[in-house]
PDB file of C-alpha atoms in Angstrom:
ATOM      1  CA  UNK A   1     -10.139 -25.962 -28.485  1.00  0.00           C
ATOM      2  CA  UNK A   2     -12.823 -25.638 -25.915  1.00  0.00           C
ATOM      3  CA  UNK A   3     -13.123 -23.066 -23.205  1.00  0.00           C
ATOM      4  CA  UNK A   4     -10.616 -23.486 -20.327  1.00  0.00           C
ATOM      5  CA  UNK A   5      -9.746 -21.750 -17.088  1.00  0.00           C
ATOM      6  CA  UNK A   6      -7.236 -19.077 -16.924  1.00  0.00           C
ATOM      7  CA  UNK A   7      -5.381 -18.406 -13.732  1.00  0.00           C
ATOM      8  CA  UNK A   8      -2.390 -16.157 -12.738  1.00  0.00           C
ATOM      9  CA  UNK A   9       0.371 -17.432 -10.611  1.00  0.00           C
ATOM     10  CA  UNK A  10       3.389 -16.120  -8.912  1.00  0.00           C
ATOM     11  CA  UNK A  11       6.900 -16.187 -10.563  1.00  0.00           C
ATOM     12  CA  UNK A  12       9.218 -17.943  -8.193  1.00  0.00           C
ATOM     13  CA  UNK A  13      12.731 -19.416  -8.386  1.00  0.00           C
ATOM     14  CA  UNK A  14      11.068 -22.844  -9.006  1.00  0.00           C
ATOM     15  CA  UNK A  15       9.173 -21.701 -12.233  1.00  0.00           C
ATOM     16  CA  UNK A  16      11.473 -18.877 -13.435  1.00  0.00           C
ATOM     17  CA  UNK A  17      12.779 -21.160 -16.078  1.00  0.00           C
ATOM     18  CA  UNK A  18       9.259 -21.459 -17.578  1.00  0.00           C
ATOM     19  CA  UNK A  19       9.108 -17.642 -17.690  1.00  0.00           C
ATOM     20  CA  UNK A  20      12.487 -17.509 -19.506  1.00  0.00           C
ATOM     21  CA  UNK A  21      11.387 -20.175 -22.073  1.00  0.00           C
ATOM     22  CA  UNK A  22       8.076 -18.463 -22.736  1.00  0.00           C
ATOM     23  CA  UNK A  23       9.824 -15.102 -23.321  1.00  0.00           C
ATOM     24  CA  UNK A  24      12.260 -16.741 -25.695  1.00  0.00           C
ATOM     25  CA  UNK A  25       9.375 -18.094 -27.787  1.00  0.00           C
ATOM     26  CA  UNK A  26       7.084 -15.034 -27.635  1.00  0.00           C
ATOM     27  CA  UNK A  27       9.549 -12.197 -28.049  1.00  0.00           C
ATOM     28  CA  UNK A  28      12.127 -11.426 -30.785  1.00  0.00           C
ATOM     29  CA  UNK A  29      14.530 -10.015 -28.164  1.00  0.00           C
ATOM     30  CA  UNK A  30      16.290 -11.875 -25.416  1.00  0.00           C
ATOM     31  CA  UNK A  31      16.451 -10.827 -21.788  1.00  0.00           C
ATOM     32  CA  UNK A  32      19.519 -11.207 -19.646  1.00  0.00           C
ATOM     33  CA  UNK A  33      19.961 -12.930 -16.190  1.00  0.00           C
ATOM     34  CA  UNK A  34      19.619  -9.581 -14.327  1.00  0.00           C
ATOM     35  CA  UNK A  35      16.100  -9.209 -15.947  1.00  0.00           C
ATOM     36  CA  UNK A  36      15.062 -12.535 -14.454  1.00  0.00           C
ATOM     37  CA  UNK A  37      16.693 -11.854 -11.024  1.00  0.00           C
ATOM     38  CA  UNK A  38      14.893  -8.457 -10.923  1.00  0.00           C
ATOM     39  CA  UNK A  39      11.595 -10.183 -11.831  1.00  0.00           C
ATOM     40  CA  UNK A  40      11.845 -12.394  -8.734  1.00  0.00           C
ATOM     41  CA  UNK A  41      11.802  -9.184  -6.658  1.00  0.00           C
ATOM     42  CA  UNK A  42       8.694  -7.407  -7.934  1.00  0.00           C
ATOM     43  CA  UNK A  43       6.029  -9.663  -6.398  1.00  0.00           C
ATOM     44  CA  UNK A  44       2.624  -8.982  -8.017  1.00  0.00           C
ATOM     45  CA  UNK A  45       4.131  -7.154 -10.851  1.00  0.00           C
ATOM     46  CA  UNK A  46       5.298 -10.494 -12.395  1.00  0.00           C
ATOM     47  CA  UNK A  47       2.727 -13.241 -13.156  1.00  0.00           C
ATOM     48  CA  UNK A  48       2.544 -16.361 -15.024  1.00  0.00           C
ATOM     49  CA  UNK A  49      -0.695 -17.077 -16.913  1.00  0.00           C
ATOM     50  CA  UNK A  50      -1.887 -20.670 -16.803  1.00  0.00           C
ATOM     51  CA  UNK A  51      -4.554 -22.060 -19.215  1.00  0.00           C
ATOM     52  CA  UNK A  52      -5.817 -25.391 -17.913  1.00  0.00           C
ATOM     53  CA  UNK A  53      -2.723 -25.626 -15.726  1.00  0.00           C
ATOM     54  CA  UNK A  54      -0.286 -25.077 -18.603  1.00  0.00           C
ATOM     55  CA  UNK A  55       1.946 -21.855 -18.722  1.00  0.00           C
ATOM     56  CA  UNK A  56       0.761 -20.014 -21.803  1.00  0.00           C
ATOM     57  CA  UNK A  57       1.513 -16.406 -20.897  1.00  0.00           C
ATOM     58  CA  UNK A  58       3.254 -14.054 -18.605  1.00  0.00           C
ATOM     59  CA  UNK A  59       3.659 -10.332 -17.608  1.00  0.00           C
ATOM     60  CA  UNK A  60       6.643  -8.562 -15.997  1.00  0.00           C
ATOM     61  CA  UNK A  61       6.496  -4.922 -14.848  1.00  0.00           C
ATOM     62  CA  UNK A  62       8.374  -2.515 -12.882  1.00  0.00           C
ATOM     63  CA  UNK A  63       7.797   0.865 -11.251  1.00  0.00           C
ATOM     64  CA  UNK A  64       9.570   3.847 -12.838  1.00  0.00           C
ATOM     65  CA  UNK A  65      10.098   7.099 -11.049  1.00  0.00           C
ATOM     66  CA  UNK A  66      11.446   9.436 -13.692  1.00  0.00           C
ATOM     67  CA  UNK A  67      10.605  12.873 -15.056  1.00  0.00           C
ATOM     68  CA  UNK A  68       8.791  13.701 -11.818  1.00  0.00           C
ATOM     69  CA  UNK A  69       6.330  10.983 -12.413  1.00  0.00           C
ATOM     70  CA  UNK A  70       5.432   7.572 -10.893  1.00  0.00           C
ATOM     71  CA  UNK A  71       4.912   5.207 -13.860  1.00  0.00           C
ATOM     72  CA  UNK A  72       4.251   1.537 -14.352  1.00  0.00           C
ATOM     73  CA  UNK A  73       6.321   0.139 -17.085  1.00  0.00           C
ATOM     74  CA  UNK A  74       5.231  -3.290 -18.733  1.00  0.00           C
ATOM     75  CA  UNK A  75       8.674  -4.848 -19.514  1.00  0.00           C
ATOM     76  CA  UNK A  76       6.925  -7.814 -21.137  1.00  0.00           C
ATOM     77  CA  UNK A  77       3.401  -8.989 -21.552  1.00  0.00           C
ATOM     78  CA  UNK A  78       2.938 -12.061 -23.922  1.00  0.00           C
ATOM     79  CA  UNK A  79       0.812 -15.107 -24.633  1.00  0.00           C
ATOM     80  CA  UNK A  80       1.837 -18.147 -26.756  1.00  0.00           C
ATOM     81  CA  UNK A  81       0.350 -17.829 -30.340  1.00  0.00           C
ATOM     82  CA  UNK A  82      -2.044 -20.766 -30.221  1.00  0.00           C
ATOM     83  CA  UNK A  83      -3.436 -19.448 -27.057  1.00  0.00           C
ATOM     84  CA  UNK A  84      -4.161 -15.882 -28.282  1.00  0.00           C
ATOM     85  CA  UNK A  85      -7.737 -14.562 -28.631  1.00  0.00           C
ATOM     86  CA  UNK A  86      -8.907 -16.537 -25.557  1.00  0.00           C
ATOM     87  CA  UNK A  87      -8.932 -13.480 -23.310  1.00  0.00           C
ATOM     88  CA  UNK A  88      -5.631 -14.594 -21.554  1.00  0.00           C
ATOM     89  CA  UNK A  89      -3.839 -11.268 -22.470  1.00  0.00           C
ATOM     90  CA  UNK A  90      -6.991  -9.311 -21.223  1.00  0.00           C
ATOM     91  CA  UNK A  91      -6.791 -11.202 -17.859  1.00  0.00           C
ATOM     92  CA  UNK A  92      -3.056 -10.421 -17.593  1.00  0.00           C
ATOM     93  CA  UNK A  93      -3.307  -6.655 -18.550  1.00  0.00           C
ATOM     94  CA  UNK A  94      -6.450  -6.252 -16.249  1.00  0.00           C
ATOM     95  CA  UNK A  95      -4.309  -7.542 -13.271  1.00  0.00           C
ATOM     96  CA  UNK A  96      -1.782  -4.826 -13.859  1.00  0.00           C
ATOM     97  CA  UNK A  97      -4.352  -2.206 -14.493  1.00  0.00           C
ATOM     98  CA  UNK A  98      -5.976  -3.137 -11.101  1.00  0.00           C
ATOM     99  CA  UNK A  99      -2.720  -2.753  -9.382  1.00  0.00           C
ATOM    100  CA  UNK A 100      -2.371   0.695 -10.758  1.00  0.00           C
ATOM    101  CA  UNK A 101      -6.014   1.520  -9.953  1.00  0.00           C
ATOM    102  CA  UNK A 102      -5.804   0.259  -6.390  1.00  0.00           C
ATOM    103  CA  UNK A 103      -2.522   2.019  -5.637  1.00  0.00           C
ATOM    104  CA  UNK A 104      -3.943   5.449  -7.027  1.00  0.00           C
ATOM    105  CA  UNK A 105      -0.610   7.130  -7.306  1.00  0.00           C
ATOM    106  CA  UNK A 106       0.496   6.138 -10.850  1.00  0.00           C
ATOM    107  CA  UNK A 107       0.636   8.897 -13.524  1.00  0.00           C
ATOM    108  CA  UNK A 108       0.588   6.423 -16.254  1.00  0.00           C
ATOM    109  CA  UNK A 109       1.392   2.958 -17.531  1.00  0.00           C
ATOM    110  CA  UNK A 110       3.523   2.490 -20.647  1.00  0.00           C
ATOM    111  CA  UNK A 111       5.477   0.067 -22.780  1.00  0.00           C
ATOM    112  CA  UNK A 112       7.438  -0.369 -25.924  1.00  0.00           C
ATOM    113  CA  UNK A 113       6.047  -2.144 -29.026  1.00  0.00           C
ATOM    114  CA  UNK A 114       7.872  -2.941 -32.252  1.00  0.00           C
ATOM    115  CA  UNK A 115       6.267  -0.527 -34.849  1.00  0.00           C
ATOM    116  CA  UNK A 116       5.081  -3.411 -37.105  1.00  0.00           C
ATOM    117  CA  UNK A 117       3.328  -5.319 -34.285  1.00  0.00           C
ATOM    118  CA  UNK A 118      -0.225  -4.290 -35.291  1.00  0.00           C
ATOM    119  CA  UNK A 119      -1.921  -7.060 -33.126  1.00  0.00           C
ATOM    120  CA  UNK A 120      -0.231  -5.735 -29.928  1.00  0.00           C
ATOM    121  CA  UNK A 121      -0.904  -2.113 -30.821  1.00  0.00           C
ATOM    122  CA  UNK A 122      -4.634  -2.791 -31.492  1.00  0.00           C
ATOM    123  CA  UNK A 123      -4.870  -4.950 -28.202  1.00  0.00           C
ATOM    124  CA  UNK A 124      -3.448  -2.116 -25.962  1.00  0.00           C
ATOM    125  CA  UNK A 125      -5.592   0.586 -27.838  1.00  0.00           C
ATOM    126  CA  UNK A 126      -8.698  -1.425 -26.724  1.00  0.00           C
ATOM    127  CA  UNK A 127      -7.700  -0.658 -23.104  1.00  0.00           C
ATOM    128  CA  UNK A 128      -7.170   3.124 -23.761  1.00  0.00           C
ATOM    129  CA  UNK A 129      -3.466   3.018 -24.542  1.00  0.00           C
ATOM    130  CA  UNK A 130      -2.329   5.529 -27.228  1.00  0.00           C
ATOM    131  CA  UNK A 131       0.933   6.076 -29.148  1.00  0.00           C
ATOM    132  CA  UNK A 132       2.760   8.471 -27.211  1.00  0.00           C
ATOM    133  CA  UNK A 133       6.032   8.685 -29.356  1.00  0.00           C
ATOM    134  CA  UNK A 134       8.086   6.771 -31.679  1.00  0.00           C
ATOM    135  CA  UNK A 135      11.564   5.731 -30.623  1.00  0.00           C
ATOM    136  CA  UNK A 136      14.105   5.357 -33.676  1.00  0.00           C
ATOM    137  CA  UNK A 137      16.427   2.430 -33.240  1.00  0.00           C
ATOM    138  CA  UNK A 138      15.008   1.293 -29.947  1.00  0.00           C
ATOM    139  CA  UNK A 139      15.658  -2.364 -30.557  1.00  0.00           C
ATOM    140  CA  UNK A 140      19.113  -3.817 -31.271  1.00  0.00           C
ATOM    141  CA  UNK A 141      19.557  -6.734 -33.682  1.00  0.00           C
ATOM    142  CA  UNK A 142      15.905  -6.967 -34.825  1.00  0.00           C
ATOM    143  CA  UNK A 143      14.001  -5.307 -37.663  1.00  0.00           C
ATOM    144  CA  UNK A 144      12.284  -2.990 -37.684  1.00  0.00           C
ATOM    145  CA  UNK A 145      14.424  -1.470 -34.806  1.00  0.00           C
ATOM    146  CA  UNK A 146      11.945   1.343 -34.256  1.00  0.00           C
ATOM    147  CA  UNK A 147       9.444   1.106 -31.319  1.00  0.00           C
ATOM    148  CA  UNK A 148       6.206   2.925 -30.313  1.00  0.00           C
ATOM    149  CA  UNK A 149       5.830   4.009 -26.762  1.00  0.00           C
ATOM    150  CA  UNK A 150       2.239   3.141 -25.896  1.00  0.00           C
ATOM    151  CA  UNK A 151       0.759   4.898 -22.772  1.00  0.00           C
ATOM    152  CA  UNK A 152      -2.354   5.084 -20.824  1.00  0.00           C
ATOM    153  CA  UNK A 153      -2.526   8.130 -18.578  1.00  0.00           C
ATOM    154  CA  UNK A 154      -4.240   8.023 -15.181  1.00  0.00           C
ATOM    155  CA  UNK A 155      -3.740  11.658 -14.125  1.00  0.00           C
ATOM    156  CA  UNK A 156      -2.695  14.716 -15.978  1.00  0.00           C
ATOM    157  CA  UNK A 157       0.151  17.055 -14.825  1.00  0.00           C
ATOM    158  CA  UNK A 158      -2.425  19.696 -14.048  1.00  0.00           C
ATOM    159  CA  UNK A 159      -4.061  17.479 -11.435  1.00  0.00           C
ATOM    160  CA  UNK A 160      -0.672  16.608 -10.015  1.00  0.00           C
ATOM    161  CA  UNK A 161       0.347  20.198  -9.885  1.00  0.00           C
ATOM    162  CA  UNK A 162      -2.853  21.367  -8.295  1.00  0.00           C
ATOM    163  CA  UNK A 163      -2.492  18.689  -5.617  1.00  0.00           C
ATOM    164  CA  UNK A 164       1.127  19.925  -4.985  1.00  0.00           C
ATOM    165  CA  UNK A 165      -0.035  23.411  -4.749  1.00  0.00           C
ATOM    166  CA  UNK A 166      -2.694  22.553  -2.203  1.00  0.00           C
ATOM    167  CA  UNK A 167      -0.101  20.972   0.144  1.00  0.00           C
TER     168      UNK A 167
END
C-alpha cells in the first residue's frame, strides 16, 4: 500500500454504525447502545479516522472526575489491523493529547489494556504512558480477563495541592 492521507472526522448519528462496526472488528469486547448514545454527546472526544476516505480507526473518550482528580479516560482507541503501522493511531492519540494540553486542567489520561496486548502497551509507552496498576478480572467473558491501567500523568498531586494552598 502506498502512502495515503489520514483525516479525523466527527462521530454523528449518520456514521455511528461505522463506529459500531469498527469496534466489533477491533475489540474483543462489545459495547452497549448506551456507550454509542454517550459517544454522540462528547464532541471532539470521539473521532473516526479516515485513511483515503475509508473509516479505518476511531477513538472514544470521556472526562472522569473521581478521586479528586480530573482525568481523561480513553474508552476505545483502535485501528483496523491492515492499517496499523501507518501512523493512524499516532494521529488519533495526538488529537486526544492536544485536547488535554490545550485544556490544561487534566491530572492524567488513562485507559485499560488487556495484559497480553503487547502491541498496544508498547504503543502507549512511546507516548509516555506507564503501567499504573493491574486489575484482576477486569474483563468479562474474554481471556485473559486481567487488564493493565496505562496512565500518563500531566501534573502531580503536590502541584495541585500547592495551587489549592495558594488560593
